[in-house]
Short mmCIF file of N, CA and C in Angstrom, two decimals:
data_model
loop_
_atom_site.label_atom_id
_atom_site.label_comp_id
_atom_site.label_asym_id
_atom_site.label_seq_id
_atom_site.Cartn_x
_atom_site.Cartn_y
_atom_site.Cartn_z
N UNK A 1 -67.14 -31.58 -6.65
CA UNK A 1 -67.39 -32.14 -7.95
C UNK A 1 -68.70 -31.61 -8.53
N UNK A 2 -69.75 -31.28 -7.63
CA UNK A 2 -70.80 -30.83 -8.12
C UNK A 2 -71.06 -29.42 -8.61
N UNK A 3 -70.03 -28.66 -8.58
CA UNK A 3 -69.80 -27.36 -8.84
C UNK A 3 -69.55 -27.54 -10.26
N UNK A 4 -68.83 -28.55 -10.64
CA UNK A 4 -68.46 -28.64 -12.16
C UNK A 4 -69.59 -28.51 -12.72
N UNK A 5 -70.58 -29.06 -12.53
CA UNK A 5 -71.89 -29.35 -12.57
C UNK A 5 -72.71 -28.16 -12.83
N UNK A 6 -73.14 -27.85 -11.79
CA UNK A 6 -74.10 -27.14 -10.95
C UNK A 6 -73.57 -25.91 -12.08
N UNK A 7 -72.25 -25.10 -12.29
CA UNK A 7 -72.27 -23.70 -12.73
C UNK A 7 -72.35 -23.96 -13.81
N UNK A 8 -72.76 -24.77 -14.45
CA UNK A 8 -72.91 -24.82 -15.80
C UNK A 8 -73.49 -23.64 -16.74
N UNK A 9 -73.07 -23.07 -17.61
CA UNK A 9 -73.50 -21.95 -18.20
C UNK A 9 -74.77 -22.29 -18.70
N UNK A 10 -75.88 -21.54 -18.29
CA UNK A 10 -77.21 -22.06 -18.79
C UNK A 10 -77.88 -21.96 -20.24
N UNK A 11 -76.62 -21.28 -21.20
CA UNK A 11 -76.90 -21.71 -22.41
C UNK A 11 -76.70 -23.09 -23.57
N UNK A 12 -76.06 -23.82 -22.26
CA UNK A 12 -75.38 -24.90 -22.91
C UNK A 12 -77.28 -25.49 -22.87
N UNK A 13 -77.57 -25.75 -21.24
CA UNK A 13 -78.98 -26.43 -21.46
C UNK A 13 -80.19 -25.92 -21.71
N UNK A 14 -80.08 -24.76 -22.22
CA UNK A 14 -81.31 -24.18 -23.16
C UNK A 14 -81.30 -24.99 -24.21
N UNK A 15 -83.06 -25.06 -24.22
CA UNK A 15 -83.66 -25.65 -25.35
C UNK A 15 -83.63 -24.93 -27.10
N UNK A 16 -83.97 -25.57 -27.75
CA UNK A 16 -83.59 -24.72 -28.87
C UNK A 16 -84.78 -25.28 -30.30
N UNK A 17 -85.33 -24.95 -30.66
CA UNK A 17 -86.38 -26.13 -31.82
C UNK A 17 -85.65 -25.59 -33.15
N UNK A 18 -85.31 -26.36 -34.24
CA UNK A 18 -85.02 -25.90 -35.73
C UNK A 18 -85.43 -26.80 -36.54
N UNK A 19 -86.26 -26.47 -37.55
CA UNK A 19 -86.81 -26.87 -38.83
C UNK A 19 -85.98 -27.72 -39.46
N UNK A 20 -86.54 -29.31 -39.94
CA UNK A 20 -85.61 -30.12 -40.00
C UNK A 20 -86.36 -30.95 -41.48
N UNK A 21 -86.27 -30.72 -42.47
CA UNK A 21 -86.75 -31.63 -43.84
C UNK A 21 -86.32 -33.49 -43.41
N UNK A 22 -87.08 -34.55 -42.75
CA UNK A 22 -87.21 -35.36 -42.58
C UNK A 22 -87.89 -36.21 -43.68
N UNK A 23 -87.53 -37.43 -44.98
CA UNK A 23 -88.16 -38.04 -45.51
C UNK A 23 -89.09 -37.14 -46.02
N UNK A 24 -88.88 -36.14 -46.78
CA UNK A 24 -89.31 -35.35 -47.53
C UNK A 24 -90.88 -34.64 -46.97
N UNK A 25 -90.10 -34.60 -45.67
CA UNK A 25 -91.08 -33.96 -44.64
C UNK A 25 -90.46 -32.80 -43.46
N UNK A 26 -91.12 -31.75 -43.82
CA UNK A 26 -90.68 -30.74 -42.59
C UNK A 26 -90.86 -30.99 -41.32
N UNK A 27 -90.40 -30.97 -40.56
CA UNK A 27 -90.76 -31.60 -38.95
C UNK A 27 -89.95 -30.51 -37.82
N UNK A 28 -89.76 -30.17 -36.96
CA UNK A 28 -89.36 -29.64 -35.76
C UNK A 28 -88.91 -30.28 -34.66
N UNK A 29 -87.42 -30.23 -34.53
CA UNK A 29 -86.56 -31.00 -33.61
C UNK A 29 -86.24 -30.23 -32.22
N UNK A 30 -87.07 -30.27 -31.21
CA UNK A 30 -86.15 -29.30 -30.01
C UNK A 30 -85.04 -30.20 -29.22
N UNK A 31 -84.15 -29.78 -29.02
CA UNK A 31 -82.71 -30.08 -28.22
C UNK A 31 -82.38 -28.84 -27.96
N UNK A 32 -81.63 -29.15 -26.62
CA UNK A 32 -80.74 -28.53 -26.11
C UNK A 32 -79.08 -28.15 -26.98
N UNK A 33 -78.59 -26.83 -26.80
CA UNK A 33 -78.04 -26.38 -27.46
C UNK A 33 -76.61 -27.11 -27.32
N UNK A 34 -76.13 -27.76 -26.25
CA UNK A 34 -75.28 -28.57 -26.47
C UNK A 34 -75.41 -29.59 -27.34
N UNK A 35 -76.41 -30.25 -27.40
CA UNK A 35 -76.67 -31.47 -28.33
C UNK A 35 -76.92 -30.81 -29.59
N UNK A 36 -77.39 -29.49 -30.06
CA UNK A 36 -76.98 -28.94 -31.57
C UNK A 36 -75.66 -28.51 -31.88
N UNK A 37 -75.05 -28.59 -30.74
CA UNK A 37 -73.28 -27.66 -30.98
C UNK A 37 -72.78 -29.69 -31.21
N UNK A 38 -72.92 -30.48 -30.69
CA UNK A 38 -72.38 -31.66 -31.24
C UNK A 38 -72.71 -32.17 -32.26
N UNK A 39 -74.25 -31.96 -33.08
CA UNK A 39 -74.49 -32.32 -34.36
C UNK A 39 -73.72 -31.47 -35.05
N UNK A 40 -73.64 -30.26 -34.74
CA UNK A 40 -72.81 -29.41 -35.99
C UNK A 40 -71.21 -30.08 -36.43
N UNK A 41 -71.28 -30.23 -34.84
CA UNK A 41 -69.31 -31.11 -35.10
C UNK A 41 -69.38 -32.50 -35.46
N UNK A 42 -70.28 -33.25 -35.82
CA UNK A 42 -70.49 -34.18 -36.04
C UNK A 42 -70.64 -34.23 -37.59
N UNK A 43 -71.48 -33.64 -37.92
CA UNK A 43 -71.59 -32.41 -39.29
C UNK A 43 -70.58 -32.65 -40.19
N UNK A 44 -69.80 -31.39 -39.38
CA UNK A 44 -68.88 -30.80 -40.00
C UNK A 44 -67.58 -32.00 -40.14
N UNK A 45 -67.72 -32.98 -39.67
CA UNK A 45 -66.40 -34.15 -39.52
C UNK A 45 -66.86 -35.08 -41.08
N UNK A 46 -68.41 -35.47 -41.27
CA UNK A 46 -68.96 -35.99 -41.73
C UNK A 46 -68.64 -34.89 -43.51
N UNK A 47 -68.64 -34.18 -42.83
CA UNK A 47 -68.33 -32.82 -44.47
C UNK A 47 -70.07 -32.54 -44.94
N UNK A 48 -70.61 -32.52 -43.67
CA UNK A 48 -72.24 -32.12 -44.07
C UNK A 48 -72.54 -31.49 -43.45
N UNK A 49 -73.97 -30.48 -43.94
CA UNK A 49 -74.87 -29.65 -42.95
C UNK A 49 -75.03 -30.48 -41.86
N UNK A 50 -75.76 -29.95 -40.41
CA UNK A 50 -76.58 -30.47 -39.88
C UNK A 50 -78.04 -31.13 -39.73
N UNK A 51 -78.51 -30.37 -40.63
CA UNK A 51 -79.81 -30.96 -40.86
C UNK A 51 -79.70 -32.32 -41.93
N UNK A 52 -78.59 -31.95 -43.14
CA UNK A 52 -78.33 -33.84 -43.77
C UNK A 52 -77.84 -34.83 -42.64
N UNK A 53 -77.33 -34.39 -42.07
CA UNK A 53 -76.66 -35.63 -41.12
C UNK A 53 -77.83 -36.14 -40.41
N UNK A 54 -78.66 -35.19 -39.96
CA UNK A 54 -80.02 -35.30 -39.32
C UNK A 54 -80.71 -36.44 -39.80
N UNK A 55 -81.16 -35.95 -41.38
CA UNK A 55 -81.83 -36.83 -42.05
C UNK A 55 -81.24 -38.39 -42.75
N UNK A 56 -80.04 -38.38 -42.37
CA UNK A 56 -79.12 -38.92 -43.02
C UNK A 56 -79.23 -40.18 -41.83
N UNK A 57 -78.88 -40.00 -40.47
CA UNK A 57 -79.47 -41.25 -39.16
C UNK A 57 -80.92 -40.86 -39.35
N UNK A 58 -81.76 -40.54 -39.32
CA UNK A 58 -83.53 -40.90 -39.44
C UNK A 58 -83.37 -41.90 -40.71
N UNK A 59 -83.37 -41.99 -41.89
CA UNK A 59 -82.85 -43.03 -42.94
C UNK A 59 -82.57 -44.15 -43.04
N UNK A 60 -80.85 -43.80 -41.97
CA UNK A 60 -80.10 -45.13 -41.68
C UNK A 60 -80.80 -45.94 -40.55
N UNK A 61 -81.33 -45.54 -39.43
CA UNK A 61 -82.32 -45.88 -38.78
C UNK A 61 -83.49 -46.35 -39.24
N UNK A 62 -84.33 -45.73 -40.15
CA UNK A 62 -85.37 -46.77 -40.39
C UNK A 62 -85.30 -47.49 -41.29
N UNK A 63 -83.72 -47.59 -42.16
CA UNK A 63 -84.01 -48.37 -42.85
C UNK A 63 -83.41 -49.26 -41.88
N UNK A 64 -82.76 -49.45 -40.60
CA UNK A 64 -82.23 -50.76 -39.94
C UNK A 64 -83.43 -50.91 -38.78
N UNK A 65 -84.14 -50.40 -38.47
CA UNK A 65 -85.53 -50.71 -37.57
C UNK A 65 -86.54 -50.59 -38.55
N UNK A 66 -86.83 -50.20 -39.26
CA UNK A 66 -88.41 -50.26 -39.93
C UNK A 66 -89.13 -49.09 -39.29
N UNK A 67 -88.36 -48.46 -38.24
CA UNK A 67 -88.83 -47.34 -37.84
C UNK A 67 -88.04 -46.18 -37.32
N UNK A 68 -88.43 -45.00 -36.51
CA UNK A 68 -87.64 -44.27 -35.99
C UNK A 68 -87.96 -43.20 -35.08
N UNK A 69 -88.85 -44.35 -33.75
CA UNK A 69 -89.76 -44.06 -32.73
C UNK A 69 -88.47 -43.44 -31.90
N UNK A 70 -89.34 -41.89 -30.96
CA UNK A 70 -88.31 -41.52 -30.04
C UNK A 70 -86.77 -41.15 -30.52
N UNK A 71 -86.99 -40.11 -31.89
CA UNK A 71 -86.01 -39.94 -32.33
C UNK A 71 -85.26 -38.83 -31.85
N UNK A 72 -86.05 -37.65 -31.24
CA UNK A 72 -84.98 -36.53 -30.70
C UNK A 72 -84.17 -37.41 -29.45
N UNK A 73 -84.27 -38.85 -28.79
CA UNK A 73 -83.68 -39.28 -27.86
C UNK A 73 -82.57 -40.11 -28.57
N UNK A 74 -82.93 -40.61 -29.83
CA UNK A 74 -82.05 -41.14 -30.57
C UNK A 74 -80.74 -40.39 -30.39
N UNK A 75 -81.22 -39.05 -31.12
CA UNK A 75 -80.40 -37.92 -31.10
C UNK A 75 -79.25 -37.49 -29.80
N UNK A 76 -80.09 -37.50 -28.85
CA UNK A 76 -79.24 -37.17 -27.50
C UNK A 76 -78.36 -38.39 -27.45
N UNK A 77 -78.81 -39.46 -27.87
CA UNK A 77 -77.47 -40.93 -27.76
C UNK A 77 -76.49 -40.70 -28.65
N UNK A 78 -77.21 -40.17 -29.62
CA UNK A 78 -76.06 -40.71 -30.92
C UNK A 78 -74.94 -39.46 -30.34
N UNK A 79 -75.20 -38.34 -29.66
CA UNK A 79 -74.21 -36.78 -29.21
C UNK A 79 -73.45 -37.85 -27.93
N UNK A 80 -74.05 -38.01 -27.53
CA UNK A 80 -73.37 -39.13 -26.02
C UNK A 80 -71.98 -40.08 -26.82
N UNK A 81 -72.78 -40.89 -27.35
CA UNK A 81 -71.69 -41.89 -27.48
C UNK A 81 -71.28 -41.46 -28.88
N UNK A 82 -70.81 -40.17 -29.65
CA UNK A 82 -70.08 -39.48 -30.08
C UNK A 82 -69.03 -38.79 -29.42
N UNK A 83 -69.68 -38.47 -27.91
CA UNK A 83 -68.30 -37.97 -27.29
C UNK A 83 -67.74 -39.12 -26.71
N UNK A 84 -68.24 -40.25 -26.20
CA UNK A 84 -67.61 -41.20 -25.38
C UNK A 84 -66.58 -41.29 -26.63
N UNK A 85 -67.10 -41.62 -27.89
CA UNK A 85 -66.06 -42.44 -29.17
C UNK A 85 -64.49 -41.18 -28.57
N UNK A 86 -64.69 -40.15 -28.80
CA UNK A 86 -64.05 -38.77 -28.69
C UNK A 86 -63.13 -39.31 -27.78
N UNK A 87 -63.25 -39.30 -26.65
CA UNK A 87 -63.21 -39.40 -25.51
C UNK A 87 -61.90 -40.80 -25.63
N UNK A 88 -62.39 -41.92 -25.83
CA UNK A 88 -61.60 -42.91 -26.01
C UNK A 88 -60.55 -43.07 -27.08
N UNK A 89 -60.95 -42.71 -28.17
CA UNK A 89 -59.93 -41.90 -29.12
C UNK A 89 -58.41 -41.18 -28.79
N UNK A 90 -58.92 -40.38 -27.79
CA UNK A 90 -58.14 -39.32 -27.20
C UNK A 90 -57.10 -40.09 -25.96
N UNK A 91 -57.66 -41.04 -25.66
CA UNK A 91 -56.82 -42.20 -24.47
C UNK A 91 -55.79 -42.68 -25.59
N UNK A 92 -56.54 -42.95 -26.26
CA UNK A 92 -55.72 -44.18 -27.06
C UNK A 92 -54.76 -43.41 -27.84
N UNK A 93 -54.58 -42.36 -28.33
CA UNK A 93 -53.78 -41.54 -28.87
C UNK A 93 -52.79 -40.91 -27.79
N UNK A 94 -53.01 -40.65 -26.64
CA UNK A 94 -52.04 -40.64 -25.40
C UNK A 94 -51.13 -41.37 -25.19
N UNK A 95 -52.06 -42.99 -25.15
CA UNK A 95 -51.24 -44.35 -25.06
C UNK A 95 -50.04 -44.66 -25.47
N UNK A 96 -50.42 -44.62 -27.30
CA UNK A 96 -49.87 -44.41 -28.64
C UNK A 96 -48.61 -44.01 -28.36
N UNK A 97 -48.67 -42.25 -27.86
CA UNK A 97 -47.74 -41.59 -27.87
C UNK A 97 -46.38 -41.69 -26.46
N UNK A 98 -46.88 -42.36 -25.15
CA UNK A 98 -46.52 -42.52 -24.55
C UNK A 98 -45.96 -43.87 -24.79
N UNK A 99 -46.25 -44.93 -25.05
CA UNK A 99 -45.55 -46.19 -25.93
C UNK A 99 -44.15 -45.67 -26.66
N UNK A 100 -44.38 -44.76 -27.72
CA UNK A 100 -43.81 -44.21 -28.83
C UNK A 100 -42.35 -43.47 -27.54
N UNK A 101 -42.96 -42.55 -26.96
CA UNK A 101 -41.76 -42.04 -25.84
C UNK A 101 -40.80 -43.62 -24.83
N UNK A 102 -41.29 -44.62 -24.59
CA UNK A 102 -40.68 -45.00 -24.01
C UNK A 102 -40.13 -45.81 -25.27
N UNK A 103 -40.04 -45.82 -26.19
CA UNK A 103 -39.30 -46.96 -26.90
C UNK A 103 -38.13 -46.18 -27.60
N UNK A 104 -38.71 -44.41 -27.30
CA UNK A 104 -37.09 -43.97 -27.94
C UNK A 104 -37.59 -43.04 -29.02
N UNK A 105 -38.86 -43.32 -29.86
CA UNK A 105 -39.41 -42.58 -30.63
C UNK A 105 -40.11 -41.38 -30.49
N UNK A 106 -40.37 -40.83 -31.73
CA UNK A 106 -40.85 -39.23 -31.88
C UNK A 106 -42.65 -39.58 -31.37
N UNK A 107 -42.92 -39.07 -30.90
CA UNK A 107 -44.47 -38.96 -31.13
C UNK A 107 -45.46 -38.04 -31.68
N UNK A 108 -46.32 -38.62 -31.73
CA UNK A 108 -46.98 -37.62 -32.80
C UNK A 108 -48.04 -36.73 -32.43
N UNK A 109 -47.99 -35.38 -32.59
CA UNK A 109 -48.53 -34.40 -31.35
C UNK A 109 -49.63 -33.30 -32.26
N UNK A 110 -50.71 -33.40 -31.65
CA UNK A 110 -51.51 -32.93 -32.46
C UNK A 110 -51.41 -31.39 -33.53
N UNK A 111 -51.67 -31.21 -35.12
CA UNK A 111 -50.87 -30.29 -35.45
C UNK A 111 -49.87 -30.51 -35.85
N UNK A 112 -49.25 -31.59 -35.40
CA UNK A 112 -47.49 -31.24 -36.09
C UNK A 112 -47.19 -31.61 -37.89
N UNK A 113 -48.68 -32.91 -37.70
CA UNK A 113 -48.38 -33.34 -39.57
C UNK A 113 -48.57 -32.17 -40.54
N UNK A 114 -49.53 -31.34 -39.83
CA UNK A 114 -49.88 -29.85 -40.99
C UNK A 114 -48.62 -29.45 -41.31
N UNK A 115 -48.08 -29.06 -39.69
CA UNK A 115 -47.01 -27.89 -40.13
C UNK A 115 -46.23 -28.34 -40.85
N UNK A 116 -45.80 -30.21 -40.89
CA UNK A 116 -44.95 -31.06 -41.73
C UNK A 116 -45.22 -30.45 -42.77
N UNK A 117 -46.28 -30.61 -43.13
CA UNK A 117 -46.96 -30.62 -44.74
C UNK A 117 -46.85 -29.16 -45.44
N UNK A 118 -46.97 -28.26 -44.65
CA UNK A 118 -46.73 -26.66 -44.95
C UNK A 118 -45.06 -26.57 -45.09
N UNK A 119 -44.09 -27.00 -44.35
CA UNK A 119 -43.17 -26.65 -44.21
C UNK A 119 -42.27 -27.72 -45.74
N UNK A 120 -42.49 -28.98 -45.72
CA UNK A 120 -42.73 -29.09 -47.37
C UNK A 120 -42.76 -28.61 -48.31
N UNK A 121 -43.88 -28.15 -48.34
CA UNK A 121 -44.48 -27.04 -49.38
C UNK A 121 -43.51 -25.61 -49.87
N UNK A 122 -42.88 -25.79 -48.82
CA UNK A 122 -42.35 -24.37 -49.01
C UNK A 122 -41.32 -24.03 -49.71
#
């Protein structure tokens, strides 16, 4: 099990710093490049840069604490329990579909509504 681990490609845990406009302030965020490859997808779900989404929890955060102490750790939580959400999502859509198979029904398989929707179209 620790091999899963251990060979980890060492660019995932390279550090990385990028220039971040905070409350109408430039500031410098270092993380590890996994935790910038999950803001981007986090981002990109949200239909925003990375750096708005950035500034966008520093915001929502201080405006619900009054502050926004220990925020690159913020950061590493909010990538965590973004994938846990992921993660459980992905059970529950299994579930869904396995329910759906034993009762006799179609299930619904990732991709297939597009091609619905293209094949429509046509």
């Amino acid at each position: 099990m620790c091999s899963i681990y251990s060979q980890t490609d060492p660019l995932m845990y390279e550090s990385r710093s990028r220039s971040v406009r905070i409350a109408r302030v430039v500031t410098s965020i270092r993380l590890e490049n996994m935790f910038w490859e999950t803001l981007a997808e986090l981002a990109e779900n949200d239909g925003v840069t990375t750096n708005q989404l950035i500034a966008q929890l520093y915001d929502e955060v201080y405006a619900y604490r009054g502050e926004a102490t220990n925020f690159t750790s913020f950061l590493r939580v909010t990538c965590m329990r973004y994938q846990a959400v992921r993660h459980i999502a992905g059970k529950a859509e299994w579930f869904l579909n396995e329910m759906k198979l034993m009762a006799g029904k179609d299930p619904v398989l990732p991709g297939r509504q597009v091609r619905e929707k293209v094949a429509v179209a046509r």
